[in-house]
Short mmCIF file of C-alpha atoms in Angstrom, two decimals:
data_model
loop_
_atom_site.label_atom_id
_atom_site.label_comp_id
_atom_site.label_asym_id
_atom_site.label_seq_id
_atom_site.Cartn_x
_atom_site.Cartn_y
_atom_site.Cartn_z
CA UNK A 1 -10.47 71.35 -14.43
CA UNK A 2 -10.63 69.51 -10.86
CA UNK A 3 -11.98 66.07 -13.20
CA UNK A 4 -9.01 66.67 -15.68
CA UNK A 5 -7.14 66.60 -12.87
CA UNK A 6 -8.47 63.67 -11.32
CA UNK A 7 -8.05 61.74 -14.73
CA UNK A 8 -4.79 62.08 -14.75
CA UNK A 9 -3.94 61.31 -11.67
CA UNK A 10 -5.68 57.92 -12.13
CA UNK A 11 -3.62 57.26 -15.48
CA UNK A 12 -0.41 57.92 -13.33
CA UNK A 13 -1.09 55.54 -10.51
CA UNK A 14 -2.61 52.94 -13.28
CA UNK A 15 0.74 53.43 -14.95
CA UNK A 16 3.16 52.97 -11.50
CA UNK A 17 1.46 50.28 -10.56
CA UNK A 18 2.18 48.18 -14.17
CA UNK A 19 5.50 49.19 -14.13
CA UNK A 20 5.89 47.49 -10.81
CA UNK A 21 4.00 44.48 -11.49
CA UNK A 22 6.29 43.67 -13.96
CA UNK A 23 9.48 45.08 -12.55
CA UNK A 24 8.34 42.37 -9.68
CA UNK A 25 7.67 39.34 -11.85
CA UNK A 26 11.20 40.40 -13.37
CA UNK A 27 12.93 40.22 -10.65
CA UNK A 28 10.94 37.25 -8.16
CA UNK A 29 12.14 34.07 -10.81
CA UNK A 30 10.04 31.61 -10.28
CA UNK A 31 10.76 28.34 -11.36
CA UNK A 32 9.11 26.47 -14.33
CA UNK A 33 6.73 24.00 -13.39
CA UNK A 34 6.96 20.96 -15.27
CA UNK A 35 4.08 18.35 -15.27
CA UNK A 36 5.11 14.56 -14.14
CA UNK A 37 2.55 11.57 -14.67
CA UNK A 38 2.61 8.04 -13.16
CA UNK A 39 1.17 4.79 -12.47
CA UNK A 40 0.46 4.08 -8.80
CA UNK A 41 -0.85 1.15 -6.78
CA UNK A 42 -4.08 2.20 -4.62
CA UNK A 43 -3.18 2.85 -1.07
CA UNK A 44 -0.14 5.50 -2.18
CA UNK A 45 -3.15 8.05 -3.45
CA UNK A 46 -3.33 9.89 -0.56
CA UNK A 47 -0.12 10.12 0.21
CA UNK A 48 0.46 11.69 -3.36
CA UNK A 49 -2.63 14.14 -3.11
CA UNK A 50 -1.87 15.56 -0.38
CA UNK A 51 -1.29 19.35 -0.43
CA UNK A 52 1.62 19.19 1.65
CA UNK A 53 3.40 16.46 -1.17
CA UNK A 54 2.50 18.09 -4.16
CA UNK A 55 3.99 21.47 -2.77
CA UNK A 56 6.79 19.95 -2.22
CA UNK A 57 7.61 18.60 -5.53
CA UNK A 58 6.20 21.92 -6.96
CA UNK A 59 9.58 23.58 -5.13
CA UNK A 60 11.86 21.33 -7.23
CA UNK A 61 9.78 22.48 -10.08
CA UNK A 62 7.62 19.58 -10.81
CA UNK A 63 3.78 19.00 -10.66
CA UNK A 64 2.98 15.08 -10.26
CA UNK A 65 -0.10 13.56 -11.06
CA UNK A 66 -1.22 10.08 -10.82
CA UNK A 67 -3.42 7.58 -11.83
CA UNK A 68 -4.04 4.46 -10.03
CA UNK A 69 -4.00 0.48 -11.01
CA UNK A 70 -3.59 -2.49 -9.04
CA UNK A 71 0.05 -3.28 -8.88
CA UNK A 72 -0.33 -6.35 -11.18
CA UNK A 73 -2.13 -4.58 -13.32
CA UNK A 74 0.20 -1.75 -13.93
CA UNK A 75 2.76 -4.83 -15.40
CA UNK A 76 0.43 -6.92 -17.35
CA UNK A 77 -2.91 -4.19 -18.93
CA UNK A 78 -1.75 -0.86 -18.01
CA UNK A 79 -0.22 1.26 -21.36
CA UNK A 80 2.94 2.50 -19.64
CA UNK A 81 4.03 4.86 -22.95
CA UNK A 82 1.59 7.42 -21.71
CA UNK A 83 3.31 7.93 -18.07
CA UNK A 84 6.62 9.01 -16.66
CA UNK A 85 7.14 6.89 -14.10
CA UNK A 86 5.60 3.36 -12.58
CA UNK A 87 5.04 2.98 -8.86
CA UNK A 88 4.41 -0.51 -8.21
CA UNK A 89 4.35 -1.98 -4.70
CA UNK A 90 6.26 -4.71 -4.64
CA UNK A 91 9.81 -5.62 -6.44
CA UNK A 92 8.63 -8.27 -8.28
CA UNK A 93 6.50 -5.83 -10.62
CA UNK A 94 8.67 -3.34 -10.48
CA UNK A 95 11.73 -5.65 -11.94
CA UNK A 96 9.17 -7.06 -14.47
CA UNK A 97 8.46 -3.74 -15.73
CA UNK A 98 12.05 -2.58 -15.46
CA UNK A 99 12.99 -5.32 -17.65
CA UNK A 100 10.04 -4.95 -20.03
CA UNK A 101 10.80 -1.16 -20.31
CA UNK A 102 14.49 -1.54 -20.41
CA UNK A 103 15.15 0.92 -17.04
CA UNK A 104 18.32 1.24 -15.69
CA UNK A 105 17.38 1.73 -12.32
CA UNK A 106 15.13 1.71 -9.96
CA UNK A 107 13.77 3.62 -6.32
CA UNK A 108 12.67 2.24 -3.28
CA UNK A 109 12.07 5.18 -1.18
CA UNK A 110 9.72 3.31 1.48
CA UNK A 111 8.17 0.21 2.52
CA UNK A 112 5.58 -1.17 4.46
CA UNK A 113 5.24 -5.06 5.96
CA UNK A 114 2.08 -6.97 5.42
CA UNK A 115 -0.51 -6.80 7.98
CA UNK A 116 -4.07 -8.19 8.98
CA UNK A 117 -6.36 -5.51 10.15
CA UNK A 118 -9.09 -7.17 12.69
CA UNK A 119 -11.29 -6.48 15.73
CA UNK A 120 -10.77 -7.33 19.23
CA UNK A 121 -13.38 -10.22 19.45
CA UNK A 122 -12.62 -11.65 16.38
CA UNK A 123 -8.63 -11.36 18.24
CA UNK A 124 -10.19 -13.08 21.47
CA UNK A 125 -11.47 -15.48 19.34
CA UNK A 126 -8.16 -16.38 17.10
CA UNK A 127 -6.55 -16.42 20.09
CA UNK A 128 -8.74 -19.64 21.95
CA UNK A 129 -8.34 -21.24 18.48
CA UNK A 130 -4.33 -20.94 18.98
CA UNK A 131 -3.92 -18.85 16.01
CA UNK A 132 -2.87 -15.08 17.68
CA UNK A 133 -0.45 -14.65 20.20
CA UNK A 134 1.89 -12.08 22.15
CA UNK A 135 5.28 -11.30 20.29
CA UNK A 136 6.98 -10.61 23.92
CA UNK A 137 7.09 -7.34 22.27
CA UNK A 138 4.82 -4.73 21.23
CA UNK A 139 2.42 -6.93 19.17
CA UNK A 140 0.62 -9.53 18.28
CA UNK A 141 0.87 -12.21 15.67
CA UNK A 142 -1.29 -14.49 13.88
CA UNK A 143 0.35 -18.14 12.78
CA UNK A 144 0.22 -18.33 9.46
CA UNK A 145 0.72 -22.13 9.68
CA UNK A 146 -1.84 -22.78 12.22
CA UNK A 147 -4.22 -20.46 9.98
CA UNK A 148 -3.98 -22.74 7.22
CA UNK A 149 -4.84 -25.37 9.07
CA UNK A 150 -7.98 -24.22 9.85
CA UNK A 151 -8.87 -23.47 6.47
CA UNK A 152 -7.51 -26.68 5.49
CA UNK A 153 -10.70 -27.98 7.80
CA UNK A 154 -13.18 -25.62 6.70
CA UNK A 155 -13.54 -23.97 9.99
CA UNK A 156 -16.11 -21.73 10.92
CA UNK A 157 -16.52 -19.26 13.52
CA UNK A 158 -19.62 -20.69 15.40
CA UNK A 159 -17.85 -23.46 15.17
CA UNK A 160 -14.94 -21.93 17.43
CA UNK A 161 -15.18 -23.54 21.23
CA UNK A 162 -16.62 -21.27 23.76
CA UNK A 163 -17.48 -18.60 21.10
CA UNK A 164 -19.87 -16.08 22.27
CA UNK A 165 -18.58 -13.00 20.58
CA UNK A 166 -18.92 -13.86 16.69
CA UNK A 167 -21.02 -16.24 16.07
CA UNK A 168 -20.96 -15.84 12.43
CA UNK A 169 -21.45 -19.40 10.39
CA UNK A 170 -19.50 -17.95 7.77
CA UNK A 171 -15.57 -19.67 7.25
CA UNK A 172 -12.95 -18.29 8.91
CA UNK A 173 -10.86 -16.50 6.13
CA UNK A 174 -8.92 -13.60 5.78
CA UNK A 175 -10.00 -11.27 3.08
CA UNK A 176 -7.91 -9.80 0.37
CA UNK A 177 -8.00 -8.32 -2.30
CA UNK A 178 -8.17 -9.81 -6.31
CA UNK A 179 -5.07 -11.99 -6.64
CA UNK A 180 -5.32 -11.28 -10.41
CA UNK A 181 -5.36 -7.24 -9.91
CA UNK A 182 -3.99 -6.50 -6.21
CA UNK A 183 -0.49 -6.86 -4.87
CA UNK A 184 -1.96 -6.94 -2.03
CA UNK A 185 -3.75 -10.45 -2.54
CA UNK A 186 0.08 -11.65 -4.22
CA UNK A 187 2.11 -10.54 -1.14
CA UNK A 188 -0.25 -12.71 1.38
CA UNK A 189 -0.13 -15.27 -1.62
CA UNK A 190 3.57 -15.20 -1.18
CA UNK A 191 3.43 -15.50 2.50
CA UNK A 192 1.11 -18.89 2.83
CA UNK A 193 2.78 -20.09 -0.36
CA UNK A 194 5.94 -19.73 1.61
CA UNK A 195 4.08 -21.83 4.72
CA UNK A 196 2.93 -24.61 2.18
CA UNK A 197 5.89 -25.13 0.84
CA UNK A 198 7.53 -26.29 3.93
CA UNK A 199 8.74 -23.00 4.77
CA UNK A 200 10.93 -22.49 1.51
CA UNK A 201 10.48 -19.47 -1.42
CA UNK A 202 8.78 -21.14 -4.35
CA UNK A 203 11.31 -21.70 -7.27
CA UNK A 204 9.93 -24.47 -9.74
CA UNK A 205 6.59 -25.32 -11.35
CA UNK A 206 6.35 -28.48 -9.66
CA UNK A 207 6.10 -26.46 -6.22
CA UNK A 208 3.22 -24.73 -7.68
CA UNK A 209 1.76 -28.16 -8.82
CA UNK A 210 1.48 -29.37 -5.35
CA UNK A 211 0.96 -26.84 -3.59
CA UNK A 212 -1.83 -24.58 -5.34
CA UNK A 213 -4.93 -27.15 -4.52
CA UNK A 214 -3.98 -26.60 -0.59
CA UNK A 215 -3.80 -22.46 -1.29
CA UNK A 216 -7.10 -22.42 -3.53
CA UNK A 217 -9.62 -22.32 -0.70
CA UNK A 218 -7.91 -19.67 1.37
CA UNK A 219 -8.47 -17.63 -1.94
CA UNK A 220 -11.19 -19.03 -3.61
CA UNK A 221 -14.07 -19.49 -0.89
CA UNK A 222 -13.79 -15.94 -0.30
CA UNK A 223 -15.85 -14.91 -2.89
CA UNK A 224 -15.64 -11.67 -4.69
CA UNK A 225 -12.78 -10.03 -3.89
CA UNK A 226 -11.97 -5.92 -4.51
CA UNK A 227 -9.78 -5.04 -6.81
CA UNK A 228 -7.46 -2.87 -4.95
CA UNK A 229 -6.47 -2.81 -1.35
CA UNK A 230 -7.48 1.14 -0.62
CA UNK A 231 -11.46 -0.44 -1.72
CA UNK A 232 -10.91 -3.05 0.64
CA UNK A 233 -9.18 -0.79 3.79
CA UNK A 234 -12.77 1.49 3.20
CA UNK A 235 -15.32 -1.62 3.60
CA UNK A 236 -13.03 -2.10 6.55
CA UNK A 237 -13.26 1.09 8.15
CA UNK A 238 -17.24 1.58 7.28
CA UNK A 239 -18.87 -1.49 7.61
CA UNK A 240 -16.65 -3.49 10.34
CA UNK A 241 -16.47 -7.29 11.34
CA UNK A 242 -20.20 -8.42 10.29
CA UNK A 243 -18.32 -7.41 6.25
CA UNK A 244 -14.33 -8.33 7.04
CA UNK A 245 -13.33 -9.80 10.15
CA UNK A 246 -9.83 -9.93 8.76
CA UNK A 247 -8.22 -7.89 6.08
CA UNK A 248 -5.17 -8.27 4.69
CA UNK A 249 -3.39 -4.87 4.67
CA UNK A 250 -0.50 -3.00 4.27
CA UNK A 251 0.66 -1.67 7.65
CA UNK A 252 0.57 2.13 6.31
CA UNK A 253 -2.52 2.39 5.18
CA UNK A 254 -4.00 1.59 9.26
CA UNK A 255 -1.15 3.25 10.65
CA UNK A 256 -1.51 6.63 8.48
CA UNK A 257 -4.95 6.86 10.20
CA UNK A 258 -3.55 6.10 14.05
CA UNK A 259 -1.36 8.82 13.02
CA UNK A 260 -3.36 11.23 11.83
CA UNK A 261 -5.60 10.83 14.70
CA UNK A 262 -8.39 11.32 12.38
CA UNK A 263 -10.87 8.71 14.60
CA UNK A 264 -11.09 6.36 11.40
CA UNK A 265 -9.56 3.74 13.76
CA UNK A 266 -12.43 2.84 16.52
CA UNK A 267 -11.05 1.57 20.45
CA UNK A 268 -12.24 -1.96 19.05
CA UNK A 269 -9.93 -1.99 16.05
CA UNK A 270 -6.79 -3.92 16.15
CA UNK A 271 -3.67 -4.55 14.16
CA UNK A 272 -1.52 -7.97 14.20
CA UNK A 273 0.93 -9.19 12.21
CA UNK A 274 1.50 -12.62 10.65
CA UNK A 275 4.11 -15.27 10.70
CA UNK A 276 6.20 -15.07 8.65
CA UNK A 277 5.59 -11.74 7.16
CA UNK A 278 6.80 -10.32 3.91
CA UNK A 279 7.28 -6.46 3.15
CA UNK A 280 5.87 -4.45 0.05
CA UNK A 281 8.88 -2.55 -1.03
CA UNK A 282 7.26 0.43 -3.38
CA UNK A 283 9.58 0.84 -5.74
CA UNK A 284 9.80 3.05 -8.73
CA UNK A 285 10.87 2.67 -11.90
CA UNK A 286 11.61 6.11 -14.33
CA UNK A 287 10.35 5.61 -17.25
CA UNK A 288 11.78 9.39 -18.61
CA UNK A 289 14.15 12.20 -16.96
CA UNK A 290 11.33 13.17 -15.32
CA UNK A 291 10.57 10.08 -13.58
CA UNK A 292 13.78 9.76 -12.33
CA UNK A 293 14.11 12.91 -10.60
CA UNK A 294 10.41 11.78 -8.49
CA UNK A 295 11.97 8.70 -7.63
CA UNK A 296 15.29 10.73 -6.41
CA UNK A 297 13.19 13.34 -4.67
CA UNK A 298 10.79 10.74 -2.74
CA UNK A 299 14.11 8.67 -1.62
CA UNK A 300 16.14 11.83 -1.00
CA UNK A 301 14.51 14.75 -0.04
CA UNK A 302 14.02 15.01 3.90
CA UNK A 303 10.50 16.78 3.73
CA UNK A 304 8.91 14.00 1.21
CA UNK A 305 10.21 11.14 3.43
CA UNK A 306 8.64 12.94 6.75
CA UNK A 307 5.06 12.95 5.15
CA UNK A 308 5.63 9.30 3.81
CA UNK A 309 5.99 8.26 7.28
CA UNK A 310 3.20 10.39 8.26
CA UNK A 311 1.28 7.96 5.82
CA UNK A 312 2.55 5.25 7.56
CA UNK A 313 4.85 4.31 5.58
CA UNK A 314 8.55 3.07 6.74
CA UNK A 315 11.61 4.91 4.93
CA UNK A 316 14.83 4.86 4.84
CA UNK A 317 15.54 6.86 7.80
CA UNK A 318 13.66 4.78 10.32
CA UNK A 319 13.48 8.13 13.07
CA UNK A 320 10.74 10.09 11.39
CA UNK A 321 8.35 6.78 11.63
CA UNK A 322 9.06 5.72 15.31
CA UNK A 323 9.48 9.05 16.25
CA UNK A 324 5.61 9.01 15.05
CA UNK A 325 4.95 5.67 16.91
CA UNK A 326 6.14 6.89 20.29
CA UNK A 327 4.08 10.03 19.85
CA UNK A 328 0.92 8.25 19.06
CA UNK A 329 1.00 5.25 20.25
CA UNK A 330 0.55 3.31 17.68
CA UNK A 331 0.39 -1.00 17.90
CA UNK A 332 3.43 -1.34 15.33
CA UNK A 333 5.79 -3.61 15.65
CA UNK A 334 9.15 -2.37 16.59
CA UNK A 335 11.19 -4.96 15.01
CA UNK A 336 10.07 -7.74 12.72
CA UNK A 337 12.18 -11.11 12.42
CA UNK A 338 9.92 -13.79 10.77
CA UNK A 339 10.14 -11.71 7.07
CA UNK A 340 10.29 -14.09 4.11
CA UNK A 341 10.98 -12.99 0.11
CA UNK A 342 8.46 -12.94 -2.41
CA UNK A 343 8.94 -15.18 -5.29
CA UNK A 344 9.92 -13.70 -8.39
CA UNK A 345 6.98 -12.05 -10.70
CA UNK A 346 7.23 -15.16 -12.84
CA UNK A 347 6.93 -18.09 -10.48
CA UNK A 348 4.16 -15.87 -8.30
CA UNK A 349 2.10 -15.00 -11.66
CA UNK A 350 2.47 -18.94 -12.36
CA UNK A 351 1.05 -19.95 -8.81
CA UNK A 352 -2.18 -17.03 -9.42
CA UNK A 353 -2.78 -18.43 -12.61
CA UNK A 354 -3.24 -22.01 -11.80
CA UNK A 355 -5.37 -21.21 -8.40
CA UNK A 356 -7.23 -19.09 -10.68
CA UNK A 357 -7.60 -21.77 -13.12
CA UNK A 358 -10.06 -23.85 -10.31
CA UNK A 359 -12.19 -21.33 -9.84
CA UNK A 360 -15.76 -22.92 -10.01
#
C-alpha cells in the first residue's frame, strides 16, 4: 500500500510542477529573437563579440553576427545579398556601397582618428630626425611632411645621427596594412596623398599622375603587407619594434587595450598622432529592416555607445570616452585640429590602382 502511495504522490508533484512550467513560460513573454548578419571591417570584431554587446542587442530582440573583410573589400569582392547590413570604416566605402545597393541612409555611430602605434626609442629617435614633436597638449605628433621627406631619401635608421637605440639598417617606413584590402592602408594613403599634393584633397586624375611615383615607395618598399589592420595591431603587440617600429592604426584598437587595462600595452609602448590626420568614420549602411534597426541601436542606444567607447572608439556623446581617458590615463589626444577629408572612393581607388600598378 505504502509504494502505491508513494507512486502517486510522485505523479502529483510530476504533474504540479508541468502545470507551472508552462503557466510560467505563459505568462514571462519573452521576446523573439531574430538573427541579424553583417559585413565588418577587422578591428570592430571584438567590439561585436563581446558578451556584454550581443546581450544587448539580444534585449531589443536581435542576435547579430558578423563576418569580417577588409573595408575595401567589403565594396569591391564581398557578395553583399547574403548579409543585412555593411559596416565599412570609412565613408567613402560606405557611400560606394550605398549607392551600389541603392540605401537610403546611412549610420555613423562612432569614429576613430588615424594613429601610428610606436615605441619609445624608435619616438627618441623620430624625434632627433625632426619628425615627432610635443602638441603643447596631451600628445605627440609625427610630421607627415617631414616623414615623406625622409622616405623621399631612402633613409634608414642606422643611418639616423647619434642613433644608439635602433640601429636597424632597414628604411624608415611606417607599416600598414594592404592598400588593395585595408582601409586602413587607404586612410594613411589619403593622409600623405593630402601632403603631396600641396596640402589639397585629391580631385582629378592628373593629381594622381604626379603625385603617385612620390607615394609608391612609402607603400611599396614595405614589402608584404597584412591584409587587415586587427593582423597587423597583433604582430604589433607580440613581436614589437625588431617586426613594426611604426604601425599605422586606428586610435581604438590601442586605446581599447589602455582601457581595458588588460597589460597588452607594455611601459615602452607609445601612441602619436600625425599631421594632418584624417578620421575613419564607421558607418553603416542597412541593407534590410533589420539592418537598419543595428545601425539605429549602435547610434542610439546609451548602453551600446558606452561599450563602443570602452573599445576605444569615439561616439557621439564624447563623455563616455573622456570620461574613460581621465580614468585611465590614456595618451589620447584631447582635441585634434590638423584633420583633412578623404578623397572620394573613386579618386582614392584611382590613386591605389596606379601605385599598385609599379609594383616590381
Amino acid at each position: 500500500m505504502k509504494r502505491w502511495i508513494g507512486v502517486i504522490l510522485a505523479a502529483v508533484l510530476a504533474g504540479v510542477a508541468v502545470v507551472a512550467v508552462v503557466a510560467g513560460n505563459r505568462g514571462e513573454e519573452r521576446p523573439a529573437v531574430a538573427v541579424v548578419r553583417g559585413v565588418i571591417g577587422s578591428e570592430k570584431k571584438p567590439f561585436f563579440d563581446d558578451p556584454r554587446v550581443r546581450a544587448a542587442f539580444a534585449r531589443h530582440g536581435l542576435h547579430v553576427e558578423v563576418d569580417t573583410a577588409g573595408s575595401r573589400q567589403i565594396v569591391t569582392d564581398v557578395d553583399l545579398g547574403r548579409y543585412a547590413f555593411a559596416f565599412p570604416s570609412s565613408v567613402p566605402a560606405a557611400e560606394r556601397i550605398k549607392r551600389d545597393r541603392g540605401a537610403t541612409v546611412t549610420y555613423s555611430p562612432f569614429y576613430s582618428p588615424m594613429a601610428v602605434a610606436t615605441f619609445e626609442p624608435i619616438a627618441g629617435l623620430l624625434a632627433k630626425a625632426g619628425v615627432l614633436s610635443n602638441s603643447g597638449k596631451s600628445h605627440q605628433t609625427l610630421d607627415v611632411k617631414k616623414y615623406l621627406e625622409l622616405v623621399a631619401k631612402g633613409t634608414r635608421w642606422d643611418e639616423i645621427p647619434g642613433n644608439s637605440a635602433y640601429k636597424a639598417r632597414k628604411r624608415v617606413l611606417l607599416t600598414t596594412t594592404d592598400i588593395r584590402t585595408s582601409n586602413s592602408a587607404a586612410m594613411y594613403l589619403s593622409v600623405i596623398g593630402y601632403v603631396a599634393n600641396g596640402e589639397d584633397v585629391i580631385t582629378s586624375d592628373a593629381q594622381i599622375a604626379q603625385i603617385a611615383p612620390v607615394l609608391a615607395p612609402a607603400v611599396l618598399d614595405q614589402g608584404f603587407s597584412e591584409s587587415t589592420s586587427e593582423a597587423s595591431f597583433d604582430d604589433y603587440l607580440a613581436l614589437g619594434a625588431g617586426k613594426t617600429p611604426m604601425l599605422v592604426v586606428y586610435e581604438a584598437q590601442y586605446l581599447a587595450h589602455v582601457f581595458a587595462g588588460d597589460g597588452a600595452i607594455k611601459p615602452d609602448m607609445r601612441l602619436v598622432y600625425p599631421s594632418p590626420t584624417v578620421l575613419s568614420k564607421h558607418t553603416l549602411v542597412p541593407l534590410s529592416a533589420a539592418g537598419d534597426r543595428v545601425g539605429r541601436l549602435l547610434t542610439e542606444d546609451p548602453e551600446l555607445q558606452a561599450l563602443a567607447a570602452a573599445y576605444g572608439f569615439r561616439t557621439t556623446d564624447p563623455r563616455a570616452f573622456a570620461g574613460l581617458v581621465a580614468k585611465t590615463g590614456a595618451p589620447a589626444a584631447a582635441d585634434l585640429v590638423d584633420v583633412v577629408e578623404p578623397p572620394t572612393y573613386e579618386r582614392l581607388d584611382k590613386l591605389i590602382t596606379t601605385i599598385d600598378a609599379a609594383r616590381p
